[in-house]
CSV table of N, CA and C in Angstrom, one decimal:
chain,number,residue,atom,x,y,z
A,1,MET,N,34.8,6.7,3.6
A,1,MET,CA,34.1,5.9,4.6
A,1,MET,C,32.7,6.5,4.9
A,2,ILE,N,31.7,5.7,4.9
A,2,ILE,CA,30.3,6.1,5.2
A,2,ILE,C,30.1,6.0,6.7
A,3,LYS,N,29.6,7.0,7.3
A,3,LYS,CA,29.3,7.0,8.7
A,3,LYS,C,27.9,6.3,8.9
A,4,ASN,N,27.9,5.5,10.0
A,4,ASN,CA,26.7,4.8,10.3
A,4,ASN,C,25.8,5.6,11.2
A,5,VAL,N,26.4,6.5,12.0
A,5,VAL,CA,25.6,7.4,12.9
A,5,VAL,C,25.7,8.8,12.4
A,6,LEU,N,24.6,9.5,12.3
A,6,LEU,CA,24.6,10.8,11.8
A,6,LEU,C,24.2,11.8,12.9
A,7,THR,N,24.8,12.9,13.0
A,7,THR,CA,24.4,14.0,13.9
A,7,THR,C,23.1,14.6,13.3
A,8,PHE,N,22.5,15.5,14.1
A,8,PHE,CA,21.3,16.1,13.6
A,8,PHE,C,21.5,16.9,12.3
A,9,ASP,N,22.6,17.7,12.3
A,9,ASP,CA,22.9,18.5,11.2
A,9,ASP,C,23.3,17.6,9.9
A,10,GLU,N,23.9,16.5,10.2
A,10,GLU,CA,24.2,15.6,9.0
A,10,GLU,C,22.9,15.0,8.5
A,11,ALA,N,22.0,14.7,9.4
A,11,ALA,CA,20.7,14.2,9.0
A,11,ALA,C,19.9,15.2,8.2
A,12,VAL,N,20.0,16.4,8.6
A,12,VAL,CA,19.3,17.5,7.8
A,12,VAL,C,19.9,17.6,6.4
A,13,GLU,N,21.2,17.5,6.3
A,13,GLU,CA,21.8,17.5,5.0
A,13,GLU,C,21.5,16.3,4.2
A,14,TYR,N,21.5,15.1,4.8
A,14,TYR,CA,21.3,13.9,4.2
A,14,TYR,C,19.9,13.8,3.6
A,15,THR,N,18.9,14.2,4.4
A,15,THR,CA,17.5,14.0,4.0
A,15,THR,C,17.0,15.2,3.1
A,16,GLY,N,17.6,16.3,3.3
A,16,GLY,CA,17.2,17.5,2.6
A,16,GLY,C,16.0,18.2,3.2
A,17,TYR,N,15.6,17.8,4.4
A,17,TYR,CA,14.6,18.4,5.2
A,17,TYR,C,15.2,19.6,5.9
A,18,SER,N,14.3,20.6,6.2
A,18,SER,CA,14.7,21.7,7.0
A,18,SER,C,15.0,21.3,8.4
A,19,ARG,N,15.7,22.1,9.2
A,19,ARG,CA,16.0,21.8,10.6
A,19,ARG,C,14.7,21.8,11.4
A,20,SER,N,13.8,22.7,11.1
A,20,SER,CA,12.6,22.8,11.9
A,20,SER,C,11.7,21.6,11.6
A,21,TYR,N,11.6,21.1,10.3
A,21,TYR,CA,10.8,20.0,10.0
A,21,TYR,C,11.3,18.7,10.6
A,22,LEU,N,12.7,18.6,10.6
A,22,LEU,CA,13.3,17.4,11.2
A,22,LEU,C,13.0,17.4,12.7
A,23,TYR,N,13.1,18.6,13.4
A,23,TYR,CA,12.8,18.7,14.8
A,23,TYR,C,11.3,18.2,15.1
A,24,LYS,N,10.4,18.7,14.2
A,24,LYS,CA,9.0,18.3,14.4
A,24,LYS,C,8.9,16.8,14.3
A,25,LEU,N,9.5,16.2,13.3
A,25,LEU,CA,9.5,14.7,13.2
A,25,LEU,C,10.0,14.0,14.4
A,26,THR,N,11.1,14.5,15.0
A,26,THR,CA,11.6,13.8,16.1
A,26,THR,C,10.8,14.1,17.4
A,27,TYR,N,10.3,15.3,17.5
A,27,TYR,CA,9.4,15.6,18.7
A,27,TYR,C,8.1,14.8,18.7
A,28,ALA,N,7.6,14.5,17.5
A,28,ALA,CA,6.4,13.8,17.4
A,28,ALA,C,6.6,12.3,17.4
A,29,GLY,N,7.9,11.9,17.4
A,29,GLY,CA,8.2,10.4,17.4
A,29,GLY,C,7.9,9.7,16.1
A,30,ILE,N,7.9,10.5,15.0
A,30,ILE,CA,7.6,9.9,13.7
A,30,ILE,C,8.9,9.3,13.1
A,31,ILE,N,10.0,9.9,13.3
A,31,ILE,CA,11.2,9.4,12.7
A,31,ILE,C,12.1,8.8,13.8
A,32,PRO,N,12.8,7.7,13.5
A,32,PRO,CA,13.6,7.0,14.5
A,32,PRO,C,14.9,7.8,14.8
A,33,TYR,N,15.2,8.0,16.1
A,33,TYR,CA,16.4,8.7,16.5
A,33,TYR,C,16.8,8.2,17.8
A,34,SER,N,18.0,8.7,18.2
A,34,SER,CA,18.5,8.3,19.6
A,34,SER,C,19.0,9.6,20.3
A,35,LYS,N,18.9,9.6,21.6
A,35,LYS,CA,19.3,10.7,22.4
A,35,LYS,C,20.1,10.2,23.6
A,36,PRO,N,21.3,9.7,23.4
A,36,PRO,CA,22.0,8.9,24.4
A,36,PRO,C,22.4,9.7,25.7
A,37,ASN,N,22.6,11.0,25.5
A,37,ASN,CA,23.0,11.8,26.7
A,37,ASN,C,21.9,12.8,27.1
A,38,GLY,N,20.7,12.6,26.5
A,38,GLY,CA,19.6,13.4,26.8
A,38,GLY,C,19.6,14.8,26.1
A,39,LYS,N,20.6,15.1,25.3
A,39,LYS,CA,20.7,16.4,24.7
A,39,LYS,C,20.8,16.3,23.2
A,40,SER,N,21.9,15.7,22.7
A,40,SER,CA,22.2,15.6,21.3
A,40,SER,C,21.3,14.5,20.7
A,41,ILE,N,20.9,14.8,19.4
A,41,ILE,CA,20.1,13.8,18.7
A,41,ILE,C,21.0,13.2,17.6
A,42,PHE,N,20.9,11.8,17.5
A,42,PHE,CA,21.6,11.1,16.5
A,42,PHE,C,20.7,10.2,15.7
A,43,PHE,N,21.1,9.9,14.5
A,43,PHE,CA,20.3,9.0,13.7
A,43,PHE,C,21.1,7.8,13.2
A,44,ASP,N,20.6,6.7,13.2
A,44,ASP,CA,21.2,5.5,12.6
A,44,ASP,C,20.9,5.6,11.1
A,45,ARG,N,22.0,5.6,10.3
A,45,ARG,CA,21.8,5.8,8.8
A,45,ARG,C,20.8,4.7,8.2
A,46,GLN,N,21.0,3.5,8.6
A,46,GLN,CA,20.1,2.4,8.0
A,46,GLN,C,18.7,2.6,8.4
A,47,LYS,N,18.4,2.9,9.7
A,47,LYS,CA,17.0,3.2,10.1
A,47,LYS,C,16.5,4.4,9.4
A,48,LEU,N,17.3,5.4,9.2
A,48,LEU,CA,16.9,6.6,8.6
A,48,LEU,C,16.5,6.3,7.1
A,49,GLU,N,17.4,5.6,6.4
A,49,GLU,CA,17.1,5.2,5.0
A,49,GLU,C,15.8,4.4,4.9
A,50,ALA,N,15.7,3.4,5.9
A,50,ALA,CA,14.5,2.6,5.8
A,50,ALA,C,13.2,3.4,6.0
A,51,TRP,N,13.3,4.4,6.9
A,51,TRP,CA,12.2,5.3,7.2
A,51,TRP,C,11.9,6.1,5.9
A,52,LEU,N,12.9,6.7,5.3
A,52,LEU,CA,12.7,7.5,4.1
A,52,LEU,C,12.1,6.7,3.0
A,53,LEU,N,12.5,5.4,2.9
A,53,LEU,CA,12.0,4.6,1.8
A,53,LEU,C,10.7,3.8,2.2
A,54,GLY,N,10.1,4.1,3.3
A,54,GLY,CA,8.9,3.4,3.7
A,54,GLY,C,7.7,3.9,2.9
A,55,ASN,N,6.7,3.0,2.9
A,55,ASN,CA,5.5,3.3,2.2
A,55,ASN,C,5.7,3.6,0.7
A,56,PRO,N,6.4,2.7,0.0
A,56,PRO,CA,6.8,3.0,-1.4
A,56,PRO,C,5.5,3.0,-2.4
A,57,ARG,N,5.7,3.7,-3.4
A,57,ARG,CA,4.6,3.7,-4.5
A,57,ARG,C,5.2,3.1,-5.7
A,58,LYS,N,4.4,2.4,-6.4
A,58,LYS,CA,4.9,1.7,-7.7
A,58,LYS,C,4.7,2.7,-8.8
A,59,SER,N,5.7,2.6,-9.8
A,59,SER,CA,5.6,3.4,-11.0
A,59,SER,C,4.5,2.9,-11.9
A,60,LEU,N,4.1,3.7,-12.8
A,60,LEU,CA,3.1,3.3,-13.8
A,60,LEU,C,3.6,2.1,-14.6
A,61,LEU,N,4.8,2.0,-14.9
A,61,LEU,CA,5.4,0.9,-15.7
A,61,LEU,C,5.3,-0.4,-14.8
A,62,GLU,N,5.6,-0.3,-13.5
A,62,GLU,CA,5.5,-1.5,-12.6
A,62,GLU,C,4.0,-1.9,-12.5
A,63,LYS,N,3.1,-1.0,-12.4
A,63,LYS,CA,1.7,-1.3,-12.3
A,63,LYS,C,1.2,-2.0,-13.6
A,64,GLN,N,1.6,-1.5,-14.8
A,64,GLN,CA,1.3,-2.1,-16.0
A,64,GLN,C,1.8,-3.5,-16.2
A,65,GLN,N,3.1,-3.7,-15.7
A,65,GLN,CA,3.7,-5.1,-15.8
A,65,GLN,C,2.9,-6.0,-14.9
A,66,GLU,N,2.6,-5.6,-13.7
A,66,GLU,CA,1.8,-6.4,-12.8
A,66,GLU,C,0.4,-6.8,-13.4
A,67,ALA,N,-0.2,-5.8,-14.0
A,67,ALA,CA,-1.5,-6.1,-14.6
A,67,ALA,C,-1.4,-7.1,-15.7
A,68,ALA,N,-0.3,-7.0,-16.6
A,68,ALA,CA,-0.1,-7.9,-17.7
A,68,ALA,C,0.2,-9.3,-17.1
A,69,THR,N,1.0,-9.4,-16.1
A,69,THR,CA,1.3,-10.7,-15.5
A,69,THR,C,0.0,-11.3,-14.9
A,70,TYR,N,-0.8,-10.5,-14.2
A,70,TYR,CA,-2.0,-11.0,-13.6
A,70,TYR,C,-3.0,-11.6,-14.7
A,71,ILE,N,-3.1,-10.8,-15.8
A,71,ILE,CA,-4.0,-11.2,-16.8
A,71,ILE,C,-3.6,-12.5,-17.5
A,72,THR,N,-2.3,-12.6,-17.7
A,72,THR,CA,-1.8,-13.9,-18.4
A,72,THR,C,-1.8,-15.0,-17.4
A,73,THR,N,-1.7,-14.9,-16.1
A,73,THR,CA,-1.7,-16.0,-15.2
A,73,THR,C,-3.2,-16.5,-15.0
A,74,LYS,N,-4.1,-15.5,-15.1
A,74,LYS,CA,-5.5,-15.9,-14.8
A,74,LYS,C,-6.1,-16.6,-16.0
A,75,ARG,N,-5.6,-16.4,-17.2
A,75,ARG,CA,-6.1,-17.0,-18.4
A,75,ARG,C,-5.7,-18.5,-18.5
A,76,LYS,N,-4.7,-18.9,-17.8
A,76,LYS,CA,-4.2,-20.3,-17.9
A,76,LYS,C,-5.1,-21.3,-17.1
């Protein structure tokens, strides 16, 4: 069973970030998190995954394929 809500320590393990870096991200409000009781920090797995996969970069192959498609569609 996959948990939908991760504790701080589980998020550290899941992301591979150090505890101190994850604290910095939460303190700065950069990463989405919840603090329901004002003390413990929790992460929604889906929001965390979306944040981790934000700002994607295309591979060289994807860029080449886009360029080839662009060239062939502009010639018609």
